[in-house]
Amino acid sequence: MSNGMLRRMRECGGLTKGTALRLLLWAAAGIGLLLFTFWINDVEKLPLISRQGQTFEKARVLEILQDNTVEDGTRVGEQLVRVELLTGEKKGEQLDITSSAGYLFGAPCRPGMKVIVMQSVAGDTAIASVYTQDRAWVLYLFGILYLGLLVLIGGKQGVKGGLGLVFTFFSILLWYLPMVYRGFSPFWSAVFICAITTLVTMLLIGGFTKKAAVATVGTVGGVLTAGLVATAFSLLSGLSGYNVSDIETLMTLWNTLDIQVGSLLFSGLLISSLGAVMDVAMSVASSMSEILAQNPGMTMRELFAAGLRVGRDMMGTDSNTLILAFAGSSVSMLLLNYSYALPYLQVINSNNIGIAVMQGLAGSFGVVLSVPITVAAAALLYSRK
């Protein structure tokens, strides 16, 4: 945008100097992130396993040729089904294939059901089977329903929140994963993602305001605190990213691509705690901004004390958020431990329990300590004219 265009828009009353500066900053940041995205994704992935001749295609079940349901209603063995391919080079062709009765692969097929077919072709021989039910449309549907509900109830702020959510998703997909794949530290890559997504989300919701700046400082401070607590917990307990259940598969990445798999546990903790910490930081920053607006004559000390009182009320409920989230994700493991009546010393010292406790407590440390960080930043920044 030329200086002449900016001047003419200002003369027409359509664009102030501050607005023009903000637009230029947004444009510069957008161009920078776009260039970074192209660069970080310009990588040739090393195939870990050979998928030559293997494809996944959509298909529709036409007929059940041989069912595997027994008298008590359970399924044993495989189904033999006839399907019509909906995608791929053989679109429109009909195949007679099997569908496993397993819980991880296969699907209990019925006529009209859409499935994903896995094909393996070697020369003139082709082997196909039902991989799973086609559920992609369900994921898209509920995602769209959520965004629609967010906009319907939240209005303009809901639109901004939805944009922030989409930005966060693509930040992980387009930046975090390629950075880790290229050999960057997963921990500091997660810090970068948390910082950039927090900044964009806060600017979308709060604009170029002191409130957005305070909430950003509080969120980044809380997330970094969670990472530091997790690191200290790891050093004292002997737990690390190499104690996770899927370490054998992850070691393939380390041996082949030199990916720092040991730090994935802690980077995941930062990302998982980001939402709760961001919520607390923005709530505190917004409350303190409103308090000062109602009492413009408050001193920095008085504003700090008022912010702490507001923050303490939030701690009472938000301190449970991440602990309950990680506990909920570990319900299967907890039930197995309970059912097998494992000894207390075995349970409390197991890797899985230790990691779950570390994730819940470290994230909660971040939530709680983000309150004084946000309050201090707000008291300092809001009191300045």
XYZ file of C-alpha atoms in Angstrom:
385
model
C 0.000 0.000 0.000
C 1.608 3.302 -1.086
C 1.978 6.414 1.090
C -0.362 8.278 -1.291
C -3.101 5.687 -0.773
C -2.662 5.828 2.992
C -2.822 9.643 2.916
C -5.973 9.673 0.798
C -7.665 7.124 3.113
C -6.795 9.235 6.145
C -8.145 12.347 4.430
C -11.400 10.499 3.808
C -11.555 9.567 7.458
C -11.293 5.849 6.694
C -7.878 5.160 8.203
C -6.024 6.754 11.103
C -2.277 6.761 11.520
C -2.476 4.153 14.286
C -4.721 1.908 12.224
C -2.380 2.181 9.245
C 0.555 1.203 11.442
C -1.324 -1.801 12.787
C -2.230 -2.923 9.279
C 1.383 -2.631 8.188
C 2.499 -4.637 11.235
C -0.074 -7.344 10.509
C 0.994 -7.457 6.858
C 4.695 -7.690 7.742
C 4.049 -10.413 10.310
C 1.858 -12.321 7.858
C 4.467 -12.197 5.104
C 7.181 -13.269 7.547
C 5.154 -16.224 8.800
C 4.243 -17.213 5.247
C 7.903 -17.272 4.189
C 8.789 -19.228 7.341
C 6.009 -21.719 6.590
C 7.299 -22.394 3.089
C 10.856 -22.795 4.354
C 10.135 -25.075 7.319
C 7.905 -27.365 5.241
C 10.392 -27.640 2.378
C 11.716 -30.976 3.585
C 11.879 -34.383 1.978
C 10.517 -36.983 4.373
C 12.518 -40.153 4.746
C 10.159 -43.154 4.387
C 10.365 -45.262 7.548
C 8.445 -48.138 5.982
C 7.786 -49.047 2.368
C 4.263 -48.171 1.181
C 4.863 -48.931 -2.455
C 1.693 -50.296 -4.025
C -0.403 -49.545 -0.927
C -3.349 -47.161 -1.138
C -6.355 -46.247 0.985
C -9.622 -45.655 -0.854
C -13.221 -44.868 0.030
C -15.820 -47.568 -0.663
C -19.474 -48.412 -0.046
C -20.591 -51.789 1.299
C -23.042 -53.385 -1.124
C -23.644 -56.796 0.384
C -22.603 -59.019 3.279
C -21.509 -62.283 1.654
C -20.511 -64.026 4.874
C -21.187 -62.668 8.333
C -19.194 -63.405 11.461
C -21.890 -62.837 14.081
C -22.463 -65.782 16.409
C -25.569 -66.615 18.449
C -24.668 -64.454 21.448
C -24.240 -61.384 19.208
C -20.431 -61.234 19.285
C -18.256 -61.292 16.178
C -15.593 -63.906 15.585
C -13.117 -63.986 12.739
C -13.811 -62.018 9.578
C -16.703 -60.817 7.474
C -16.710 -61.315 3.726
C -18.264 -58.262 2.091
C -18.770 -56.869 -1.398
C -17.870 -53.206 -1.795
C -17.893 -50.617 -4.561
C -14.830 -48.398 -4.739
C -15.650 -44.674 -4.673
C -12.141 -43.261 -5.210
C -8.867 -44.249 -6.832
C -7.889 -45.729 -10.163
C -10.408 -48.549 -9.812
C -13.319 -46.263 -8.931
C -16.650 -47.954 -9.685
C -15.278 -51.496 -9.508
C -16.705 -54.054 -7.105
C -14.486 -56.141 -4.846
C -15.118 -59.053 -2.491
C -12.937 -58.366 0.558
C -12.654 -59.237 4.245
C -13.308 -57.129 7.317
C -11.616 -58.088 10.569
C -13.477 -58.369 13.861
C -10.662 -56.567 15.732
C -11.152 -53.450 17.827
C -8.337 -51.477 16.152
C -8.779 -52.494 12.523
C -11.764 -53.559 10.478
C -15.412 -52.633 11.033
C -18.755 -54.390 11.603
C -20.011 -53.808 8.059
C -23.614 -53.461 6.973
C -25.106 -52.708 3.536
C -24.841 -49.038 2.606
C -22.070 -48.335 5.097
C -19.079 -46.301 3.860
C -15.666 -47.705 4.727
C -11.981 -47.168 4.024
C -10.395 -49.983 2.013
C -6.680 -50.729 2.252
C -5.242 -52.083 -0.997
C -1.820 -53.656 -1.438
C -0.777 -54.329 -5.023
C 2.300 -56.393 -5.952
C 2.546 -57.153 -9.649
C -0.674 -58.779 -10.802
C -1.694 -59.657 -7.233
C -3.933 -57.306 -5.262
C -4.965 -57.792 -1.648
C -7.655 -55.598 -0.117
C -9.425 -55.441 3.233
C -11.597 -53.056 5.210
C -9.313 -50.786 7.204
C -11.969 -48.923 9.189
C -15.278 -47.107 8.948
C -15.206 -43.862 6.965
C -15.667 -41.333 9.757
C -13.931 -38.276 8.317
C -17.295 -36.585 7.627
C -18.205 -36.919 11.308
C -15.029 -35.092 12.332
C -15.698 -32.305 9.848
C -19.362 -32.080 10.821
C -18.784 -31.672 14.541
C -15.911 -29.267 13.943
C -18.161 -27.081 11.796
C -21.009 -27.355 14.333
C -18.697 -26.221 17.110
C -17.448 -23.226 15.134
C -21.020 -22.370 14.180
C -22.154 -22.538 17.809
C -19.176 -20.411 18.827
C -20.169 -17.742 16.329
C -23.896 -17.980 17.145
C -23.445 -17.492 20.880
C -20.252 -15.433 20.933
C -21.044 -13.115 18.042
C -18.067 -11.044 16.927
C -15.897 -12.337 19.762
C -16.910 -15.881 18.853
C -15.663 -15.313 15.296
C -12.350 -14.060 16.669
C -12.123 -17.039 19.033
C -12.807 -19.413 16.149
C -10.072 -17.770 14.073
C -7.683 -18.151 16.995
C -8.573 -21.832 17.306
C -7.999 -22.437 13.593
C -4.702 -20.546 13.758
C -3.544 -22.677 16.702
C -4.420 -25.901 14.876
C -2.513 -24.930 11.750
C 0.403 -23.627 13.844
C 0.908 -27.101 15.272
C 0.428 -28.752 11.891
C 2.495 -26.379 9.741
C 5.176 -25.200 12.176
C 5.591 -27.370 15.256
C 5.674 -30.776 13.555
C 8.053 -29.707 10.739
C 10.348 -27.977 13.256
C 10.606 -31.121 15.378
C 11.081 -33.243 12.249
C 13.952 -31.008 11.157
C 15.728 -31.588 14.474
C 14.761 -28.460 16.401
C 14.293 -28.875 20.149
C 10.688 -30.017 20.752
C 10.617 -28.034 24.012
C 11.653 -24.705 22.488
C 9.570 -25.386 19.405
C 6.560 -25.730 21.730
C 7.557 -22.479 23.471
C 7.618 -20.741 20.084
C 4.223 -22.162 19.125
C 2.711 -21.197 22.486
C 4.090 -17.658 22.229
C 2.967 -17.028 18.645
C -0.490 -18.553 19.078
C -1.012 -16.668 22.330
C 0.007 -13.386 20.723
C -2.282 -13.853 17.716
C -5.227 -15.068 19.827
C -4.902 -12.180 22.279
C -4.614 -9.630 19.482
C -7.691 -11.073 17.801
C -9.722 -10.951 20.999
C -8.310 -7.848 22.690
C -6.749 -5.928 19.816
C -3.610 -3.785 20.166
C -4.346 -2.969 23.799
C -2.650 -3.143 27.171
C -5.066 -5.919 28.121
C -3.851 -8.112 25.257
C -0.219 -7.404 26.154
C -0.800 -8.285 29.814
C -2.635 -11.506 28.952
C 0.161 -12.513 26.563
C 2.832 -11.950 29.220
C 0.832 -13.919 31.790
C 0.183 -16.819 29.407
C 3.776 -17.180 28.231
C 5.003 -16.879 31.820
C 2.582 -19.540 33.032
C 3.426 -21.959 30.222
C 7.170 -21.549 30.789
C 6.591 -22.133 34.503
C 4.817 -25.397 33.709
C 7.799 -26.465 31.597
C 10.312 -25.604 34.314
C 8.310 -27.478 36.958
C 8.076 -30.523 34.688
C 11.839 -30.395 34.098
C 12.544 -30.246 37.835
C 10.079 -33.095 38.444
C 11.828 -35.129 35.760
C 15.304 -34.600 37.241
C 14.210 -35.499 40.772
C 12.043 -38.505 39.849
C 14.166 -40.000 37.085
C 11.235 -39.794 34.659
C 11.876 -38.569 31.151
C 10.436 -38.630 27.677
C 12.059 -42.034 27.243
C 9.706 -43.629 29.792
C 6.584 -43.281 27.666
C 4.724 -46.354 26.444
C 5.445 -45.848 22.728
C 9.170 -45.227 23.151
C 10.135 -48.217 20.970
C 8.418 -46.670 17.953
C 9.770 -43.215 18.784
C 13.322 -44.538 18.964
C 13.028 -45.368 15.285
C 12.673 -41.640 14.639
C 15.691 -40.915 16.822
C 17.887 -43.534 15.180
C 16.789 -42.663 11.657
C 16.200 -38.904 11.693
C 17.937 -37.779 14.913
C 14.665 -36.352 16.248
C 14.898 -35.397 19.928
C 12.174 -37.741 21.101
C 13.096 -37.365 24.776
C 11.740 -33.808 24.834
C 8.396 -34.638 23.226
C 6.776 -35.353 26.599
C 7.582 -31.880 27.915
C 6.703 -30.062 24.696
C 3.343 -31.827 24.691
C 2.778 -30.681 28.255
C 3.334 -27.045 27.266
C 0.857 -27.261 24.402
C -1.763 -29.098 26.472
C -1.584 -26.516 29.272
C -1.741 -23.514 26.923
C -5.539 -23.291 26.764
C -6.102 -23.314 30.533
C -3.277 -20.839 31.208
C -4.499 -18.536 28.438
C -8.005 -18.589 29.898
C -6.782 -17.580 33.366
C -4.441 -14.879 32.056
C -7.083 -13.209 29.894
C -9.685 -13.405 32.673
C -7.345 -11.733 35.165
C -6.186 -9.113 32.662
C -9.768 -8.288 31.656
C -10.983 -8.116 35.269
C -8.174 -5.790 36.308
C -8.813 -3.555 33.310
C -12.462 -3.259 34.334
C -11.549 -2.599 37.970
C -9.276 0.267 36.953
C -11.914 1.661 34.590
C -14.375 1.819 37.495
C -11.764 3.227 39.892
C -9.331 5.347 37.827
C -7.659 6.744 40.928
C -6.286 3.379 42.153
C -2.581 3.202 42.866
C -0.388 0.419 41.555
C -0.343 -1.255 44.961
C -4.135 -1.151 45.258
C -4.567 -2.493 41.731
C -2.124 -5.308 42.451
C -4.023 -6.290 45.612
C -7.366 -6.201 43.787
C -5.945 -8.345 40.984
C -4.705 -10.941 43.440
C -8.142 -11.157 45.054
C -9.701 -11.775 41.652
C -7.004 -14.289 40.751
C -7.407 -16.279 43.966
C -11.048 -16.939 43.142
C -10.040 -18.266 39.727
C -7.360 -20.506 41.218
C -9.988 -22.377 43.206
C -11.649 -23.755 40.087
C -8.987 -23.589 37.387
C -6.416 -25.440 39.510
C -8.463 -28.613 38.948
C -8.725 -28.214 35.178
C -5.552 -29.896 34.016
C -5.371 -32.435 36.837
C -8.859 -33.669 35.930
C -8.002 -33.599 32.213
C -4.944 -35.824 32.622
C -6.739 -38.034 35.146
C -9.579 -38.490 32.675
C -7.155 -39.524 29.945
C -5.654 -42.124 32.318
C -8.936 -43.743 33.392
C -8.218 -46.977 31.471
C -4.831 -47.343 33.140
C -6.262 -46.569 36.582
C -9.043 -49.136 36.140
C -6.552 -51.824 35.129
C -4.402 -51.086 38.171
C -7.491 -51.234 40.394
C -8.772 -54.461 38.836
C -5.446 -56.263 39.219
C -5.170 -55.065 42.838
C -1.562 -54.025 42.286
C 0.508 -53.187 45.373
C 0.653 -49.513 46.321
C 4.424 -49.254 45.955
C 4.226 -50.722 42.464
C 1.471 -48.332 41.365
C 2.873 -45.118 42.866
C 6.330 -45.777 41.409
C 5.235 -46.902 37.933
C 6.262 -44.792 34.960
C 2.703 -44.261 33.715
C 1.411 -42.956 37.045
C 4.477 -40.761 37.526
C 4.121 -39.197 34.093
C 0.377 -38.596 34.558
C 0.994 -36.926 37.933
C 3.829 -34.843 36.499
C 1.676 -33.631 33.613
C -1.269 -32.744 35.831
C 0.749 -30.999 38.545
C 3.162 -29.183 36.237
C 0.289 -27.827 34.159
C -1.537 -26.767 37.320
C 1.603 -25.007 38.554
C 1.502 -23.032 35.319
C -2.164 -22.143 35.808
C -1.678 -21.005 39.422
C 1.559 -19.069 38.879
C 0.199 -17.360 35.784
C -2.056 -15.396 38.160
C 0.676 -13.420 40.006
C 2.606 -12.995 36.749
C -0.477 -11.549 35.035
C -1.386 -9.412 38.050
C 2.133 -7.969 38.277
C 2.210 -7.212 34.543
C -1.245 -5.591 34.699
C -0.424 -3.482 37.762
C 2.754 -2.261 36.108
C 1.335 -1.611 32.640
C -2.145 -0.349 33.526
C -0.844 2.181 36.031
C 1.386 3.801 33.421
C -0.221 6.642 31.517
